[in-house]
Amino acid sequence: MMSLERTVRVASGARRKLTPVPYVRTGAHQAMADWSPDSWRTKPAAQQPVYRDDAEVSRVMQEISKLPPLVTSWEVGALKTQLAGAATGESFLLQGGDCAESFDHCDSSTIANKLKILLQMSLVLVHGSQKRVIRVGRFAGQYAKPRSDDYETRDGVSLPSYRGDLINRPPFTEADRTPDPELMLRGYERAALTLNFIRSLVSRGFVDPHRLEYWDLDWVKNSPMADEYRRMARTIGESLRFMENILGVHPGELQWIDFFTSHEGLHLPYEQAQTRRVPRQEGWWNLSTHFPWIGMRTADPEGAHVEYFRGVRNPIAVKIGGGMRPEALKQLVDILHPDNEPGRLTLIHRFGNESIERSLGPLLYAVRATGKTVLWCCDPMHGNTRMTADGIKTRHFGDILSELDQAFDIHAAHGSHLGGIHIELTGEDVTECVGGARGLNETDLTRAYQSQLDPRLNYEQAIEIALFAARKMSKLNGRHGPQQV
Ligand code: PEP
Ligand code: CO
């Protein structure tokens, strides 16, 4: 057998000679005998910062590991069960939020607006698909970003790239760009504050569908889509009252809405520090979030991220793009989804409007050949990023819609089905993506461009995506809902 021994640069930046643990392809718990929360350190870890002080990193990890978990294993288990339903076509996944959350925007209106837009989108999707919609926010931990270059150079000065607030800070100074382990602790705290607010909004009247007016963002008053949205909200309200009268169940007696969190599980020391055992449950759980995903740039089957995520019991997702070979995808499915456990694995494809047609089919065949069930989700954002002539990162709304439209059709043509969408959005009135009902153009981009990283859909564009997906699902189901008029 080929020796797997090699020298790797581990997260701390130090070079060590390591022998990876072999992967045992038998049932989940046997396989776990060769896994531990830090066994990822035996594999090459892409996209990790180089810290100056390893001891400081360990101290912060120790401190985080003693703090209470952000989510519980039973919530994580409940989400896995719901995702199993989306994989078989009974429900639909809506996953959305910022490209990167910022510590500075951990405030009540940013959080509430994001929650409102996701609730509104989910309402539209429920209506169009006639399915339960699983709501998952890209929030309470979306603080670490992969970067194409380790360094950024300005006027001949090179400094480490900004990698998200969990790692360093955006201003181009040496002090801000030096990775600071203490920021992991700040990230844990910001995630806890965000979650605390979301939990209280969700558990009280804010999300009660009898009070749809609470969910309104100001745009509803004057958006070109306002009438369509309001008509739908009215129909839902009437159906709800009808059902309650028939069943004799009334508001307050039902738990209406679940909300789950997710983030890219990129920064492995942060993820490791929140990996726990739980009384009366087998195995290890990542309790920093319900639903972590592996980004496209860290989805190497031989890499540290895949090693870490194969060992936790959460439902997990992997982003796959144009460079993914069918053989590598089969290997990933084998490693991450050995037992075909319902709800365990979601594959989020993001090819771009021009490539999805040739790229998706071969991967659908590859996964089918494994005999495993996965949930297929479309991210129509990341394959459609463009630079304007002025060097501004943007995405064309038409490209986003087109990729999503094709995704539904390609799945249907292959006897598969699209079970979810993953998008970058904000509840604010930003101008970062061009196009949409209001016809934003490139000159609008400078008006309200706030993202430090990828361009997001604003609230109006996000609702437009939901209306489009709802119509499409309704059509695929052979129904003609009122939203089609
Ligand atoms: C992201 O979701 O912000 C991201 C970086 O995506 P991907 O891994 O698909 O490039
Ligand atoms: Co992004």
XYZ file of C-alpha atoms and ligand atoms in Angstrom:
496
model
C 0.000 0.000 0.000
C 1.178 3.500 -0.797
C 2.444 5.302 2.246
C 0.195 8.148 3.219
C 2.873 9.752 5.318
C 3.595 13.325 4.345
C 4.508 16.702 5.645
C 1.620 19.100 5.892
C 1.108 22.652 6.946
C -1.349 22.417 9.800
C -3.701 25.182 10.924
C -1.163 26.815 13.171
C 1.182 27.219 10.218
C 3.814 24.853 11.666
C 5.098 22.067 9.431
C 4.729 18.583 10.902
C 5.314 15.062 9.655
C 2.059 13.165 10.011
C 0.568 9.816 9.159
C -3.114 10.092 8.289
C -5.466 7.690 9.984
C -6.867 5.160 7.517
C -10.529 5.451 6.660
C -12.456 2.290 7.610
C -15.447 1.848 5.324
C -17.816 0.043 7.667
C -20.851 1.271 9.659
C -20.776 4.735 11.175
C -19.758 3.862 14.702
C -17.014 1.409 13.753
C -15.648 3.974 11.333
C -15.588 6.496 14.159
C -13.016 4.425 16.052
C -10.360 5.974 13.817
C -11.738 9.499 14.089
C -11.417 12.184 16.719
C -12.343 15.890 16.731
C -8.721 16.703 15.880
C -7.910 13.891 13.430
C -8.294 16.504 10.653
C -4.859 17.742 11.721
C -3.347 14.707 10.041
C -4.539 15.897 6.621
C -3.749 18.944 4.507
C -5.992 21.772 5.677
C -6.783 24.331 2.974
C -7.877 27.909 3.653
C -6.642 28.106 7.252
C -5.025 31.243 8.659
C -1.452 31.213 9.924
C -1.485 32.366 13.536
C 1.571 33.791 15.238
C 1.038 32.002 18.523
C -0.093 28.363 18.687
C -0.421 28.438 22.480
C -2.879 31.308 22.238
C -4.952 29.382 19.680
C -5.101 26.393 22.055
C -6.056 28.591 24.995
C -8.966 30.158 23.095
C -10.129 26.747 21.865
C -10.051 25.461 25.450
C -12.128 28.378 26.602
C -14.740 27.934 23.863
C -14.933 24.208 24.503
C -16.044 24.882 28.098
C -18.821 27.303 27.136
C -22.375 26.058 26.580
C -23.179 24.727 23.114
C -24.974 27.089 20.721
C -27.447 24.457 19.548
C -28.571 21.113 20.925
C -28.274 17.613 19.522
C -32.056 17.156 19.514
C -32.529 20.237 17.353
C -29.813 18.944 15.046
C -31.522 15.549 14.930
C -34.888 17.162 14.173
C -33.385 19.036 11.240
C -31.839 15.825 9.918
C -35.265 14.198 9.933
C -36.742 17.165 8.075
C -33.935 17.142 5.500
C -34.634 13.458 4.909
C -38.120 14.574 3.853
C -36.674 17.117 1.418
C -34.406 14.434 -0.085
C -37.432 12.302 -0.905
C -39.456 15.233 -2.254
C -41.912 15.720 0.617
C -40.516 19.070 1.685
C -38.293 21.822 0.338
C -35.165 23.458 1.783
C -34.730 27.226 1.824
C -31.240 28.204 2.935
C -30.148 31.824 2.812
C -28.311 34.709 4.400
C -25.210 36.833 4.031
C -22.111 35.752 2.214
C -20.319 36.748 5.412
C -21.849 38.073 8.592
C -19.997 40.932 10.178
C -19.554 41.469 13.907
C -20.500 45.141 13.388
C -23.883 44.231 11.947
C -24.954 42.046 14.818
C -27.890 44.360 15.519
C -31.608 43.913 15.948
C -32.802 45.309 12.628
C -30.260 43.421 10.495
C -31.165 40.163 12.207
C -34.939 40.736 12.228
C -34.974 41.832 8.570
C -33.071 38.731 7.508
C -35.483 36.571 9.434
C -38.461 38.379 7.889
C -37.259 37.973 4.339
C -36.618 34.264 4.884
C -40.080 33.892 6.413
C -41.701 35.710 3.515
C -39.820 33.639 0.984
C -40.799 30.464 2.776
C -44.427 31.491 2.773
C -44.311 32.001 -0.980
C -42.562 28.651 -1.439
C -45.061 26.789 0.753
C -47.826 28.208 -1.312
C -46.231 27.337 -4.650
C -44.856 23.913 -3.787
C -47.646 22.834 -1.426
C -44.844 21.334 0.650
C -43.407 21.979 4.041
C -40.475 24.397 3.747
C -37.420 23.949 5.960
C -35.941 27.318 6.877
C -32.208 27.469 7.409
C -30.373 30.772 7.876
C -26.772 31.357 6.865
C -26.301 33.059 10.187
C -25.043 32.862 13.770
C -21.606 31.677 12.633
C -21.067 32.627 8.970
C -17.868 34.454 9.877
C -15.052 32.704 7.961
C -14.417 32.987 4.219
C -12.263 31.121 1.712
C -10.040 33.425 -0.385
C -8.332 32.926 -3.729
C -5.088 34.478 -2.483
C -3.463 34.247 0.924
C -2.134 37.795 0.493
C -3.505 41.049 -0.825
C -1.110 43.617 -2.277
C -1.784 47.350 -2.421
C 0.810 49.892 -3.553
C 3.573 47.340 -3.173
C 2.529 46.345 0.377
C 1.377 42.731 0.943
C -0.759 41.765 3.908
C -2.775 38.620 4.705
C -6.146 38.619 2.912
C -9.246 39.362 4.938
C -10.714 35.939 5.806
C -13.823 36.932 7.728
C -14.376 38.474 11.165
C -13.635 35.175 12.894
C -10.026 35.483 11.748
C -8.974 39.082 11.031
C -10.420 42.482 10.175
C -11.093 44.197 6.831
C -8.976 47.421 7.079
C -5.702 47.172 5.186
C -3.291 47.564 8.119
C -0.894 45.034 9.542
C -2.635 45.047 12.924
C -6.079 44.430 11.401
C -5.004 41.764 8.956
C -2.921 39.700 11.401
C -5.022 36.648 12.347
C -6.099 37.020 15.967
C -7.208 33.864 17.866
C -9.283 35.961 20.280
C -11.680 36.671 17.388
C -12.875 33.059 17.603
C -14.207 33.868 21.045
C -15.811 37.080 19.745
C -17.390 34.981 16.961
C -18.811 32.473 19.422
C -20.293 35.364 21.422
C -21.767 37.118 18.371
C -23.268 33.797 17.242
C -24.810 33.336 20.715
C -26.274 36.869 20.690
C -27.706 36.380 17.201
C -29.217 33.040 18.110
C -30.651 34.357 21.320
C -32.542 37.069 19.444
C -33.691 34.707 16.694
C -34.935 32.174 19.218
C -37.006 34.737 21.034
C -38.458 36.167 17.811
C -39.328 32.686 16.628
C -40.868 31.529 19.876
C -43.231 34.506 20.204
C -45.869 36.090 17.955
C -43.395 37.461 15.383
C -43.548 34.320 13.249
C -47.212 33.550 13.766
C -48.728 33.262 10.280
C -51.934 34.849 11.638
C -49.923 38.035 11.912
C -48.374 38.237 8.516
C -48.271 42.012 8.782
C -45.421 41.640 11.327
C -43.274 40.105 8.628
C -43.703 42.946 6.201
C -40.633 44.894 5.287
C -41.254 48.466 4.172
C -40.814 47.569 0.509
C -44.096 45.664 0.472
C -45.931 48.977 0.223
C -44.441 49.995 -3.113
C -42.844 46.971 -4.720
C -44.004 45.868 -8.175
C -44.549 42.452 -6.567
C -46.491 43.681 -3.546
C -49.916 42.754 -4.896
C -48.880 39.227 -5.745
C -47.391 38.767 -2.295
C -50.380 40.245 -0.466
C -52.838 38.118 -2.423
C -50.932 35.044 -1.425
C -50.731 36.102 2.214
C -54.508 36.641 2.256
C -55.166 33.190 0.798
C -52.890 31.605 3.385
C -54.628 33.450 6.223
C -58.025 32.295 5.017
C -56.891 28.677 4.619
C -55.425 28.745 8.082
C -58.626 29.982 9.697
C -60.632 27.439 7.725
C -58.385 24.602 8.883
C -58.482 25.764 12.496
C -62.239 25.946 12.489
C -62.491 22.441 11.089
C -59.908 20.981 13.473
C -60.836 23.078 16.464
C -57.190 24.093 16.922
C -56.418 27.714 17.648
C -53.451 30.089 17.656
C -51.055 29.537 20.478
C -51.772 25.815 20.525
C -49.472 25.045 17.649
C -45.732 25.465 17.358
C -45.711 27.138 13.973
C -42.217 27.557 12.823
C -38.796 25.989 13.112
C -35.703 27.940 12.248
C -32.281 26.429 11.846
C -28.777 27.820 11.449
C -25.918 26.959 9.150
C -22.488 28.226 8.193
C -19.525 27.111 6.149
C -17.456 24.895 8.411
C -14.242 26.430 7.182
C -12.179 27.350 10.205
C -11.431 23.989 11.703
C -10.089 25.086 15.130
C -13.404 26.910 15.742
C -15.416 23.870 14.650
C -13.265 21.484 16.674
C -13.669 23.558 19.830
C -17.445 23.104 19.627
C -17.449 19.404 18.862
C -18.993 17.570 21.754
C -20.325 14.353 23.121
C -23.855 14.437 24.445
C -25.360 12.349 27.273
C -27.363 9.346 26.038
C -26.387 9.968 22.412
C -23.766 8.170 20.414
C -20.919 9.849 18.608
C -19.821 13.465 18.304
C -21.886 16.537 17.444
C -20.837 19.889 16.114
C -22.935 22.110 18.349
C -21.838 25.433 16.849
C -24.629 25.144 14.272
C -27.333 22.776 13.099
C -26.206 22.363 9.532
C -22.571 23.052 8.593
C -21.388 22.821 5.016
C -18.066 22.148 3.339
C -17.228 24.861 0.799
C -16.246 24.112 -2.756
C -12.592 24.958 -2.177
C -12.234 22.623 0.773
C -14.128 19.597 -0.572
C -11.036 17.523 -1.393
C -11.828 13.916 -0.352
C -8.249 13.645 0.983
C -8.377 16.938 2.835
C -8.817 17.983 6.453
C -12.372 19.338 6.094
C -13.752 16.080 4.773
C -11.866 14.236 7.518
C -13.420 16.442 10.196
C -16.979 16.340 8.862
C -17.122 12.608 8.292
C -17.001 12.197 12.081
C -19.800 14.480 13.279
C -23.405 13.413 13.417
C -24.941 16.638 12.077
C -26.602 16.747 8.717
C -23.929 18.248 6.460
C -23.769 19.764 2.992
C -21.036 20.002 0.383
C -20.827 22.697 -2.293
C -19.946 21.315 -5.684
C -18.928 23.287 -8.756
C -17.579 22.838 -12.258
C -14.263 21.334 -11.185
C -15.886 18.379 -9.398
C -15.128 15.094 -11.180
C -17.766 12.361 -10.943
C -15.210 9.983 -9.390
C -14.291 12.472 -6.674
C -17.963 13.038 -5.924
C -18.544 9.304 -5.519
C -15.597 9.192 -3.142
C -17.054 12.080 -1.142
C -20.449 10.415 -0.913
C -18.761 7.207 0.243
C -16.746 8.947 2.949
C -19.370 11.370 4.226
C -22.477 9.253 3.777
C -21.338 5.652 4.438
C -24.609 4.422 5.910
C -27.057 6.222 3.657
C -28.592 7.712 6.791
C -31.713 9.717 5.804
C -31.074 13.461 5.817
C -27.328 13.185 6.384
C -25.958 14.576 3.108
C -26.984 17.557 0.992
C -25.176 18.421 -2.228
C -25.374 22.106 -3.140
C -24.488 22.627 -6.786
C -23.269 25.978 -8.082
C -22.095 25.832 -11.656
C -23.201 29.080 -13.248
C -25.915 29.751 -15.732
C -23.737 28.785 -18.706
C -22.274 25.557 -17.315
C -25.066 23.880 -15.395
C -26.445 22.111 -18.436
C -23.252 20.225 -19.202
C -22.025 19.835 -15.602
C -24.991 18.660 -13.567
C -26.075 15.551 -15.495
C -22.820 13.562 -15.068
C -22.849 14.256 -11.333
C -26.466 13.111 -10.999
C -25.458 9.826 -12.666
C -22.398 9.494 -10.416
C -24.454 9.860 -7.240
C -27.123 7.531 -8.532
C -24.418 4.904 -9.090
C -23.542 5.015 -5.371
C -27.076 3.850 -4.528
C -27.286 6.564 -1.854
C -30.008 9.153 -1.363
C -28.890 12.757 -1.082
C -30.735 16.058 -0.984
C -29.975 18.176 -4.066
C -29.944 21.897 -3.575
C -29.148 24.703 -6.070
C -26.988 27.696 -5.230
C -27.572 29.922 -8.275
C -25.310 32.678 -6.901
C -21.693 31.554 -6.738
C -21.270 30.396 -10.323
C -22.603 33.707 -11.597
C -20.245 36.232 -10.033
C -18.884 38.809 -12.502
C -16.726 41.935 -12.400
C -18.019 45.150 -13.911
C -15.691 47.263 -16.049
C -15.166 49.387 -12.899
C -13.992 46.339 -10.948
C -17.150 45.885 -8.829
C -18.174 42.304 -8.035
C -21.771 41.719 -9.057
C -24.249 39.091 -10.231
C -26.915 39.467 -12.887
C -30.360 38.625 -11.650
C -31.231 37.075 -15.024
C -28.270 34.658 -14.739
C -29.376 33.648 -11.238
C -32.945 32.968 -12.378
C -31.734 31.107 -15.441
C -29.495 28.763 -13.426
C -32.329 28.034 -11.021
C -34.783 27.468 -13.858
C -32.393 25.050 -15.571
C -31.694 23.253 -12.282
C -35.375 22.369 -11.816
C -35.599 21.115 -15.403
C -32.345 19.122 -15.461
C -33.265 17.297 -12.263
C -36.731 16.524 -13.619
C -35.287 15.293 -16.926
C -32.992 12.911 -15.031
C -35.720 11.488 -12.828
C -34.245 13.400 -9.880
C -35.696 16.441 -8.149
C -34.386 19.697 -6.866
C -35.106 19.742 -3.142
C -33.825 23.151 -2.118
C -32.277 26.528 -2.888
C -29.306 28.221 -1.288
C -28.938 31.951 -1.784
C -27.065 34.994 -0.534
C -29.456 37.711 0.535
C -30.034 40.470 2.976
C -33.195 42.056 4.343
C -31.724 45.506 3.574
C -32.239 47.674 0.504
C -28.778 47.138 -0.970
C -27.749 47.421 -4.627
C -25.222 44.644 -5.134
C -26.800 42.412 -7.821
C -28.029 43.991 -11.062
C -31.433 43.327 -12.673
C -34.679 42.235 -11.025
C -38.135 43.801 -11.091
C -36.762 47.273 -10.428
C -34.166 46.891 -13.179
C -31.056 47.866 -11.198
C -28.134 48.587 -13.508
C -24.396 48.896 -13.034
C -24.567 52.591 -12.212
C -26.879 51.736 -9.276
C -24.245 49.476 -7.730
C -22.344 52.277 -6.018
C -25.550 53.613 -4.380
C -25.879 51.007 -1.619
C -23.153 48.412 -1.971
C -22.343 47.168 1.532
C -20.996 43.645 1.181
C -17.338 43.132 2.067
C -17.367 39.995 -0.052
C -19.963 38.541 -2.424
C -22.906 40.580 -3.791
C -26.252 39.662 -2.193
C -29.824 39.832 -3.389
C -31.744 42.654 -1.754
C -35.127 41.915 -0.170
C -37.048 42.607 -3.343
C -34.833 40.439 -5.529
C -34.977 37.652 -2.929
C -38.779 37.663 -2.939
C -38.708 37.623 -6.716
C -36.584 34.462 -6.628
C -39.087 32.858 -4.254
C -42.038 33.814 -6.474
C -40.204 32.376 -9.465
C -39.341 29.097 -7.694
C -42.901 28.824 -6.385
C -44.367 29.209 -9.882
C -41.891 26.737 -11.268
C -42.681 24.117 -8.624
C -46.372 24.654 -9.075
C -45.959 24.118 -12.834
C -43.809 21.010 -12.365
C -46.471 19.637 -10.055
C -49.022 20.283 -12.803
C -50.954 22.763 -10.700
C -51.933 26.320 -11.418
C -51.915 28.209 -8.161
C -53.325 31.737 -7.799
C -49.790 33.124 -7.889
C -49.665 32.373 -11.604
C -52.280 34.903 -12.589
C -20.108 30.863 -0.125
O -21.112 30.130 0.024
O -20.045 32.044 0.277
C -18.952 30.314 -0.882
C -17.728 30.764 -0.735
O -19.352 29.337 -1.709
P -18.542 28.267 -2.561
O -17.825 27.392 -1.585
O -19.635 27.575 -3.281
O -17.613 29.026 -3.485
Co -20.453 33.934 -1.004
